[in-house]
Amino acid sequence: MKVISLVPSITEALFDLGLTENEIIGRTKFCIHPKEKVKNIPIIGGTKNLNIDKIKSLQPDLILANKEENIKEQVEALMEDFKVVVTHVETIEDNYYLMKNLGNIFHQEEKAQAYNLKIYEVLHQAKIKSKVKAAYLIWKNPYMTVGSDTFIHHILAEIGFENSFKDKTRYPEVNIEDLADTDLIMLSSEPFPFKEKHIAELKEHYPDKKIMIVDGEAFSWYGSHIAKCENYFKELVSEIDSL
């Protein structure tokens, strides 16, 4: 089966399930894992600006898309000519069924189940001792955070964080003043590439707050990725518990 993935984390999951470059024939420029394998796969644009003509020229048997990451009109245009599976992952349970469905589609049920079990194990072990109110920032100029109907929110909650903006939905804009009531400010490494200098900027307003850069992939890449974040989450929990 010739497959095109329009979703970075799903591309990674396909390789983890055992698919090869012979089967995955197209990917977005943001599909970066596993590095040594994706480099050989043709790029069909970005997640939100697909090259429809290039996708058509590749003649895939199946296209894997995502409700949030891809543009509805572009996906619908592809549906006119190809079989497209549109995924939607908001909760950890959703992720379980994503992996289960991918396992079924590609006859890799045992591998999919192994990843699901590992993900539950990783998240079960990654528990902070006491509730910490956290603001998770994904963008700057303007600052943007995550509401309660996002995958990131559910990962935060599973570990034991209280999302400072749990009363919001999707990815709301916030001001620096809105962060006054939070214990911890988490700056994600993606999609905006927060750096140490951005911690310094926020420290000017909140010198006594704990502000840290976190691995955006660990919190937002659904699919198989969390199964490989065991050490990262252990170190994060250890750092938070030592505060």
PDB file of C-alpha atoms in Angstrom:
ATOM      1  CA  MET A   1       0.000   0.000   0.000  1.00  0.00           C
ATOM      2  CA  LYS A   2       1.340   3.408  -0.999  1.00  0.00           C
ATOM      3  CA  VAL A   3       0.689   5.974   1.724  1.00  0.00           C
ATOM      4  CA  ILE A   4       1.079   9.739   2.020  1.00  0.00           C
ATOM      5  CA  SER A   5       1.093  11.209   5.524  1.00  0.00           C
ATOM      6  CA  LEU A   6       0.076  14.836   6.015  1.00  0.00           C
ATOM      7  CA  VAL A   7       0.812  14.709   9.753  1.00  0.00           C
ATOM      8  CA  PRO A   8       4.324  14.711  11.293  1.00  0.00           C
ATOM      9  CA  SER A   9       3.529  12.545  14.307  1.00  0.00           C
ATOM     10  CA  ILE A  10       1.614  10.042  12.195  1.00  0.00           C
ATOM     11  CA  THR A  11       4.568   9.744   9.805  1.00  0.00           C
ATOM     12  CA  GLU A  12       6.716   8.810  12.794  1.00  0.00           C
ATOM     13  CA  ALA A  13       4.100   6.319  13.983  1.00  0.00           C
ATOM     14  CA  LEU A  14       3.992   4.620  10.580  1.00  0.00           C
ATOM     15  CA  PHE A  15       7.722   3.979  10.692  1.00  0.00           C
ATOM     16  CA  ASP A  16       7.433   2.761  14.280  1.00  0.00           C
ATOM     17  CA  LEU A  17       4.809   0.279  13.102  1.00  0.00           C
ATOM     18  CA  GLY A  18       7.264  -1.081  10.570  1.00  0.00           C
ATOM     19  CA  LEU A  19       6.383   0.670   7.321  1.00  0.00           C
ATOM     20  CA  THR A  20       9.251   1.587   5.006  1.00  0.00           C
ATOM     21  CA  GLU A  21      10.179   4.262   2.460  1.00  0.00           C
ATOM     22  CA  ASN A  22       8.728   1.970  -0.193  1.00  0.00           C
ATOM     23  CA  GLU A  23       5.281   2.322   1.356  1.00  0.00           C
ATOM     24  CA  ILE A  24       5.391   5.892   2.682  1.00  0.00           C
ATOM     25  CA  ILE A  25       5.727   7.826  -0.578  1.00  0.00           C
ATOM     26  CA  GLY A  26       4.995  11.376   0.547  1.00  0.00           C
ATOM     27  CA  ARG A  27       5.293  13.538   3.672  1.00  0.00           C
ATOM     28  CA  THR A  28       5.179  17.175   4.772  1.00  0.00           C
ATOM     29  CA  LYS A  29       8.286  19.264   5.399  1.00  0.00           C
ATOM     30  CA  PHE A  30       7.491  19.058   9.112  1.00  0.00           C
ATOM     31  CA  CYS A  31       7.660  15.248   9.124  1.00  0.00           C
ATOM     32  CA  ILE A  32      11.157  15.048  10.632  1.00  0.00           C
ATOM     33  CA  HIS A  33      11.183  11.708  12.487  1.00  0.00           C
ATOM     34  CA  PRO A  34      12.866   9.295  11.989  1.00  0.00           C
ATOM     35  CA  LYS A  35      15.435  11.616  10.440  1.00  0.00           C
ATOM     36  CA  GLU A  36      17.458   8.986   8.596  1.00  0.00           C
ATOM     37  CA  LYS A  37      14.374   7.566   6.892  1.00  0.00           C
ATOM     38  CA  VAL A  38      12.170  10.573   6.115  1.00  0.00           C
ATOM     39  CA  LYS A  39      14.996  12.295   4.230  1.00  0.00           C
ATOM     40  CA  ASN A  40      14.421   9.909   1.328  1.00  0.00           C
ATOM     41  CA  ILE A  41      10.675  10.599   1.070  1.00  0.00           C
ATOM     42  CA  PRO A  42       9.310  13.304  -1.284  1.00  0.00           C
ATOM     43  CA  ILE A  43       7.951  16.446   0.407  1.00  0.00           C
ATOM     44  CA  ILE A  44       4.430  17.433  -0.600  1.00  0.00           C
ATOM     45  CA  GLY A  45       4.367  20.864   1.071  1.00  0.00           C
ATOM     46  CA  GLY A  46       3.548  21.911   4.609  1.00  0.00           C
ATOM     47  CA  THR A  47       0.698  20.665   6.765  1.00  0.00           C
ATOM     48  CA  LYS A  48      -1.426  23.688   5.849  1.00  0.00           C
ATOM     49  CA  ASN A  49      -0.197  24.367   2.300  1.00  0.00           C
ATOM     50  CA  LEU A  50      -0.244  21.042   0.511  1.00  0.00           C
ATOM     51  CA  ASN A  51       0.957  20.679  -3.052  1.00  0.00           C
ATOM     52  CA  ILE A  52      -2.152  18.988  -4.405  1.00  0.00           C
ATOM     53  CA  ASP A  53      -0.669  18.447  -7.880  1.00  0.00           C
ATOM     54  CA  LYS A  54       2.387  16.701  -6.450  1.00  0.00           C
ATOM     55  CA  ILE A  55       0.214  14.474  -4.295  1.00  0.00           C
ATOM     56  CA  LYS A  56      -1.854  13.543  -7.364  1.00  0.00           C
ATOM     57  CA  SER A  57       1.304  12.711  -9.313  1.00  0.00           C
ATOM     58  CA  LEU A  58       2.379  10.256  -6.601  1.00  0.00           C
ATOM     59  CA  GLN A  59      -0.941   8.344  -6.873  1.00  0.00           C
ATOM     60  CA  PRO A  60      -1.229   7.110  -3.276  1.00  0.00           C
ATOM     61  CA  ASP A  61      -3.562   4.333  -2.218  1.00  0.00           C
ATOM     62  CA  LEU A  62      -4.223   6.093   1.079  1.00  0.00           C
ATOM     63  CA  ILE A  63      -3.721   9.581   2.531  1.00  0.00           C
ATOM     64  CA  LEU A  64      -3.612  10.144   6.284  1.00  0.00           C
ATOM     65  CA  ALA A  65      -4.746  13.601   7.417  1.00  0.00           C
ATOM     66  CA  ASN A  66      -5.737  15.317  10.655  1.00  0.00           C
ATOM     67  CA  LYS A  67      -8.694  17.552  11.438  1.00  0.00           C
ATOM     68  CA  GLU A  68      -6.574  20.091  13.311  1.00  0.00           C
ATOM     69  CA  GLU A  69      -3.314  20.089  11.410  1.00  0.00           C
ATOM     70  CA  ASN A  70      -4.600  20.169   7.849  1.00  0.00           C
ATOM     71  CA  ILE A  71      -6.869  22.590   6.005  1.00  0.00           C
ATOM     72  CA  LYS A  72     -10.401  21.247   5.478  1.00  0.00           C
ATOM     73  CA  GLU A  73     -10.717  22.510   1.880  1.00  0.00           C
ATOM     74  CA  GLN A  74      -7.419  20.909   0.851  1.00  0.00           C
ATOM     75  CA  VAL A  75      -8.336  17.585   2.416  1.00  0.00           C
ATOM     76  CA  GLU A  76     -11.763  17.641   0.744  1.00  0.00           C
ATOM     77  CA  ALA A  77     -10.092  18.306  -2.619  1.00  0.00           C
ATOM     78  CA  LEU A  78      -7.944  15.201  -2.130  1.00  0.00           C
ATOM     79  CA  MET A  79     -11.017  13.171  -1.182  1.00  0.00           C
ATOM     80  CA  GLU A  80     -12.358  13.647  -4.695  1.00  0.00           C
ATOM     81  CA  ASP A  81      -9.577  11.452  -6.093  1.00  0.00           C
ATOM     82  CA  PHE A  82      -8.163   9.416  -3.212  1.00  0.00           C
ATOM     83  CA  LYS A  83      -9.065   7.487  -0.079  1.00  0.00           C
ATOM     84  CA  VAL A  84      -8.378   9.843   2.836  1.00  0.00           C
ATOM     85  CA  VAL A  85      -8.553   8.950   6.523  1.00  0.00           C
ATOM     86  CA  VAL A  86      -9.005  12.062   8.668  1.00  0.00           C
ATOM     87  CA  THR A  87      -7.837  11.596  12.252  1.00  0.00           C
ATOM     88  CA  HIS A  88      -8.780  13.645  15.303  1.00  0.00           C
ATOM     89  CA  VAL A  89      -6.833  13.225  18.530  1.00  0.00           C
ATOM     90  CA  GLU A  90      -7.786  15.232  21.593  1.00  0.00           C
ATOM     91  CA  THR A  91      -7.567  12.782  24.493  1.00  0.00           C
ATOM     92  CA  ILE A  92      -5.265   9.942  25.494  1.00  0.00           C
ATOM     93  CA  GLU A  93      -8.098   7.550  24.670  1.00  0.00           C
ATOM     94  CA  ASP A  94      -8.289   9.085  21.186  1.00  0.00           C
ATOM     95  CA  ASN A  95      -4.591   8.382  20.799  1.00  0.00           C
ATOM     96  CA  TYR A  96      -5.109   4.770  21.855  1.00  0.00           C
ATOM     97  CA  TYR A  97      -7.655   4.311  19.079  1.00  0.00           C
ATOM     98  CA  LEU A  98      -5.460   6.141  16.566  1.00  0.00           C
ATOM     99  CA  MET A  99      -2.672   3.632  17.118  1.00  0.00           C
ATOM    100  CA  LYS A 100      -5.127   0.737  17.190  1.00  0.00           C
ATOM    101  CA  ASN A 101      -6.655   1.837  13.873  1.00  0.00           C
ATOM    102  CA  LEU A 102      -3.263   2.329  12.243  1.00  0.00           C
ATOM    103  CA  GLY A 103      -2.310  -1.147  13.434  1.00  0.00           C
ATOM    104  CA  ASN A 104      -5.443  -2.568  11.856  1.00  0.00           C
ATOM    105  CA  ILE A 105      -4.992  -0.725   8.548  1.00  0.00           C
ATOM    106  CA  PHE A 106      -1.404  -1.871   8.102  1.00  0.00           C
ATOM    107  CA  HIS A 107      -1.742  -5.306   9.747  1.00  0.00           C
ATOM    108  CA  GLN A 108       0.572  -4.355  12.609  1.00  0.00           C
ATOM    109  CA  GLU A 109      -1.876  -4.908  15.457  1.00  0.00           C
ATOM    110  CA  GLU A 110       0.695  -6.325  17.901  1.00  0.00           C
ATOM    111  CA  LYS A 111       3.151  -3.454  17.413  1.00  0.00           C
ATOM    112  CA  ALA A 112       0.365  -0.911  17.813  1.00  0.00           C
ATOM    113  CA  GLN A 113      -0.769  -2.520  21.045  1.00  0.00           C
ATOM    114  CA  ALA A 114       2.796  -2.613  22.350  1.00  0.00           C
ATOM    115  CA  TYR A 115       3.129   1.126  21.764  1.00  0.00           C
ATOM    116  CA  ASN A 116      -0.218   1.775  23.431  1.00  0.00           C
ATOM    117  CA  LEU A 117       0.795  -0.187  26.500  1.00  0.00           C
ATOM    118  CA  LYS A 118       4.130   1.628  26.660  1.00  0.00           C
ATOM    119  CA  ILE A 119       2.410   5.031  26.401  1.00  0.00           C
ATOM    120  CA  TYR A 120       0.120   4.180  29.321  1.00  0.00           C
ATOM    121  CA  GLU A 121       3.134   2.983  31.301  1.00  0.00           C
ATOM    122  CA  VAL A 122       5.101   6.172  30.607  1.00  0.00           C
ATOM    123  CA  LEU A 123       2.207   8.424  31.590  1.00  0.00           C
ATOM    124  CA  HIS A 124       1.333   6.333  34.644  1.00  0.00           C
ATOM    125  CA  GLN A 125       4.885   6.708  35.959  1.00  0.00           C
ATOM    126  CA  ALA A 126       5.090  10.427  35.178  1.00  0.00           C
ATOM    127  CA  LYS A 127       3.142  11.831  38.115  1.00  0.00           C
ATOM    128  CA  ILE A 128       4.083  14.943  40.069  1.00  0.00           C
ATOM    129  CA  LYS A 129       3.604  14.703  43.846  1.00  0.00           C
ATOM    130  CA  SER A 130       1.396  17.752  44.275  1.00  0.00           C
ATOM    131  CA  LYS A 131      -0.848  19.707  41.930  1.00  0.00           C
ATOM    132  CA  VAL A 132       0.992  22.514  40.138  1.00  0.00           C
ATOM    133  CA  LYS A 133      -0.906  25.240  38.291  1.00  0.00           C
ATOM    134  CA  ALA A 134       0.828  25.570  34.937  1.00  0.00           C
ATOM    135  CA  ALA A 135       0.507  27.800  31.895  1.00  0.00           C
ATOM    136  CA  TYR A 136       1.755  26.135  28.710  1.00  0.00           C
ATOM    137  CA  LEU A 137       2.713  28.684  26.044  1.00  0.00           C
ATOM    138  CA  ILE A 138       2.954  27.637  22.393  1.00  0.00           C
ATOM    139  CA  TRP A 139       3.420  31.030  20.697  1.00  0.00           C
ATOM    140  CA  LYS A 140       4.797  34.518  21.134  1.00  0.00           C
ATOM    141  CA  ASN A 141       3.621  37.858  19.676  1.00  0.00           C
ATOM    142  CA  PRO A 142       0.964  37.256  20.714  1.00  0.00           C
ATOM    143  CA  TYR A 143       1.410  34.768  23.523  1.00  0.00           C
ATOM    144  CA  MET A 144      -0.856  31.781  22.970  1.00  0.00           C
ATOM    145  CA  THR A 145      -1.656  28.911  25.290  1.00  0.00           C
ATOM    146  CA  VAL A 146      -3.758  25.715  25.301  1.00  0.00           C
ATOM    147  CA  GLY A 147      -7.355  25.213  26.352  1.00  0.00           C
ATOM    148  CA  SER A 148      -9.038  22.136  27.760  1.00  0.00           C
ATOM    149  CA  ASP A 149     -10.002  20.605  24.410  1.00  0.00           C
ATOM    150  CA  THR A 150      -6.430  19.963  23.264  1.00  0.00           C
ATOM    151  CA  PHE A 151      -4.140  16.944  23.400  1.00  0.00           C
ATOM    152  CA  ILE A 152      -1.531  18.998  25.268  1.00  0.00           C
ATOM    153  CA  HIS A 153      -4.050  19.798  28.004  1.00  0.00           C
ATOM    154  CA  HIS A 154      -4.783  16.105  28.520  1.00  0.00           C
ATOM    155  CA  ILE A 155      -1.088  15.219  28.764  1.00  0.00           C
ATOM    156  CA  LEU A 156      -0.595  18.005  31.317  1.00  0.00           C
ATOM    157  CA  ALA A 157      -3.556  16.764  33.336  1.00  0.00           C
ATOM    158  CA  GLU A 158      -2.394  13.147  33.201  1.00  0.00           C
ATOM    159  CA  ILE A 159       0.947  14.113  34.733  1.00  0.00           C
ATOM    160  CA  GLY A 160      -0.767  16.119  37.457  1.00  0.00           C
ATOM    161  CA  PHE A 161      -0.593  19.719  36.257  1.00  0.00           C
ATOM    162  CA  GLU A 162      -3.591  21.999  36.516  1.00  0.00           C
ATOM    163  CA  ASN A 163      -3.882  23.955  33.285  1.00  0.00           C
ATOM    164  CA  SER A 164      -4.146  27.649  34.210  1.00  0.00           C
ATOM    165  CA  PHE A 165      -6.389  28.124  31.175  1.00  0.00           C
ATOM    166  CA  LYS A 166      -8.569  25.045  31.497  1.00  0.00           C
ATOM    167  CA  ASP A 167     -11.646  27.269  31.212  1.00  0.00           C
ATOM    168  CA  LYS A 168     -10.578  28.220  27.673  1.00  0.00           C
ATOM    169  CA  THR A 169     -10.811  26.230  24.436  1.00  0.00           C
ATOM    170  CA  ARG A 170      -8.393  25.616  21.586  1.00  0.00           C
ATOM    171  CA  TYR A 171      -5.407  27.971  21.526  1.00  0.00           C
ATOM    172  CA  PRO A 172      -6.386  31.324  23.058  1.00  0.00           C
ATOM    173  CA  GLU A 173      -4.266  34.458  23.078  1.00  0.00           C
ATOM    174  CA  VAL A 174      -3.137  35.618  26.518  1.00  0.00           C
ATOM    175  CA  ASN A 175      -1.347  38.624  27.944  1.00  0.00           C
ATOM    176  CA  ILE A 176       1.578  38.585  30.348  1.00  0.00           C
ATOM    177  CA  GLU A 177      -0.804  39.832  33.042  1.00  0.00           C
ATOM    178  CA  ASP A 178      -2.909  36.691  32.593  1.00  0.00           C
ATOM    179  CA  LEU A 179       0.009  34.613  33.893  1.00  0.00           C
ATOM    180  CA  ALA A 180      -0.011  36.204  37.347  1.00  0.00           C
ATOM    181  CA  ASP A 181      -2.054  33.403  38.932  1.00  0.00           C
ATOM    182  CA  THR A 182       0.078  30.494  37.711  1.00  0.00           C
ATOM    183  CA  ASP A 183       2.800  28.594  39.587  1.00  0.00           C
ATOM    184  CA  LEU A 184       4.770  27.464  36.554  1.00  0.00           C
ATOM    185  CA  ILE A 185       5.185  28.888  33.053  1.00  0.00           C
ATOM    186  CA  MET A 186       6.103  26.273  30.456  1.00  0.00           C
ATOM    187  CA  LEU A 187       7.530  27.499  27.159  1.00  0.00           C
ATOM    188  CA  SER A 188       7.152  24.889  24.438  1.00  0.00           C
ATOM    189  CA  SER A 189      10.005  24.216  22.005  1.00  0.00           C
ATOM    190  CA  GLU A 190       7.433  24.142  19.201  1.00  0.00           C
ATOM    191  CA  PRO A 191       5.610  25.430  17.216  1.00  0.00           C
ATOM    192  CA  PHE A 192       7.251  28.660  18.397  1.00  0.00           C
ATOM    193  CA  PRO A 193      10.921  27.944  19.183  1.00  0.00           C
ATOM    194  CA  PHE A 194      11.137  29.416  22.677  1.00  0.00           C
ATOM    195  CA  LYS A 195      14.706  29.952  23.920  1.00  0.00           C
ATOM    196  CA  GLU A 196      16.463  31.010  27.128  1.00  0.00           C
ATOM    197  CA  LYS A 197      16.143  34.673  26.136  1.00  0.00           C
ATOM    198  CA  HIS A 198      12.373  34.342  26.291  1.00  0.00           C
ATOM    199  CA  ILE A 199      12.636  33.050  29.846  1.00  0.00           C
ATOM    200  CA  ALA A 200      14.632  36.185  30.674  1.00  0.00           C
ATOM    201  CA  GLU A 201      11.921  38.384  29.155  1.00  0.00           C
ATOM    202  CA  LEU A 202       9.228  36.806  31.310  1.00  0.00           C
ATOM    203  CA  LYS A 203      11.478  36.912  34.388  1.00  0.00           C
ATOM    204  CA  GLU A 204      11.420  40.701  34.122  1.00  0.00           C
ATOM    205  CA  HIS A 205       7.703  40.527  34.896  1.00  0.00           C
ATOM    206  CA  TYR A 206       7.725  37.497  37.186  1.00  0.00           C
ATOM    207  CA  PRO A 207      11.171  37.193  38.831  1.00  0.00           C
ATOM    208  CA  ASP A 208       9.956  34.673  41.416  1.00  0.00           C
ATOM    209  CA  LYS A 209       8.095  32.305  39.108  1.00  0.00           C
ATOM    210  CA  LYS A 210       9.494  29.042  37.816  1.00  0.00           C
ATOM    211  CA  ILE A 211       9.761  29.403  34.030  1.00  0.00           C
ATOM    212  CA  MET A 212      11.116  26.563  31.906  1.00  0.00           C
ATOM    213  CA  ILE A 213      11.402  25.388  28.328  1.00  0.00           C
ATOM    214  CA  VAL A 214       9.705  22.038  27.695  1.00  0.00           C
ATOM    215  CA  ASP A 215       9.881  19.545  24.846  1.00  0.00           C
ATOM    216  CA  GLY A 216       6.927  20.390  22.627  1.00  0.00           C
ATOM    217  CA  GLU A 217       7.066  17.034  20.884  1.00  0.00           C
ATOM    218  CA  ALA A 218       6.687  15.165  24.179  1.00  0.00           C
ATOM    219  CA  PHE A 219       3.470  17.049  24.931  1.00  0.00           C
ATOM    220  CA  SER A 220       1.906  17.435  21.502  1.00  0.00           C
ATOM    221  CA  TRP A 221       3.038  14.590  19.217  1.00  0.00           C
ATOM    222  CA  TYR A 222       0.271  12.024  19.411  1.00  0.00           C
ATOM    223  CA  GLY A 223       0.785   8.599  17.891  1.00  0.00           C
ATOM    224  CA  SER A 224       3.766   6.588  19.109  1.00  0.00           C
ATOM    225  CA  HIS A 225       6.035   9.433  20.234  1.00  0.00           C
ATOM    226  CA  ILE A 226       5.170   9.471  23.949  1.00  0.00           C
ATOM    227  CA  ALA A 227       6.334   5.859  24.236  1.00  0.00           C
ATOM    228  CA  LYS A 228       9.857   7.193  23.651  1.00  0.00           C
ATOM    229  CA  CYS A 229       9.638  10.009  26.207  1.00  0.00           C
ATOM    230  CA  GLU A 230       9.977   7.937  29.386  1.00  0.00           C
ATOM    231  CA  ASN A 231      13.291   9.456  30.476  1.00  0.00           C
ATOM    232  CA  TYR A 232      12.234  12.973  29.534  1.00  0.00           C
ATOM    233  CA  PHE A 233       9.076  12.829  31.643  1.00  0.00           C
ATOM    234  CA  LYS A 234      10.923  11.229  34.578  1.00  0.00           C
ATOM    235  CA  GLU A 235      13.441  14.077  34.556  1.00  0.00           C
ATOM    236  CA  LEU A 236      10.681  16.682  34.218  1.00  0.00           C
ATOM    237  CA  VAL A 237       8.707  15.244  37.142  1.00  0.00           C
ATOM    238  CA  SER A 238      11.875  15.072  39.234  1.00  0.00           C
ATOM    239  CA  GLU A 239      12.617  18.730  38.505  1.00  0.00           C
ATOM    240  CA  ILE A 240       9.073  19.822  39.359  1.00  0.00           C
ATOM    241  CA  ASP A 241       8.992  17.779  42.570  1.00  0.00           C
ATOM    242  CA  SER A 242      12.243  19.405  43.715  1.00  0.00           C
ATOM    243  CA  LEU A 243      10.764  22.917  43.555  1.00  0.00           C
TER     244      LEU A 243
END
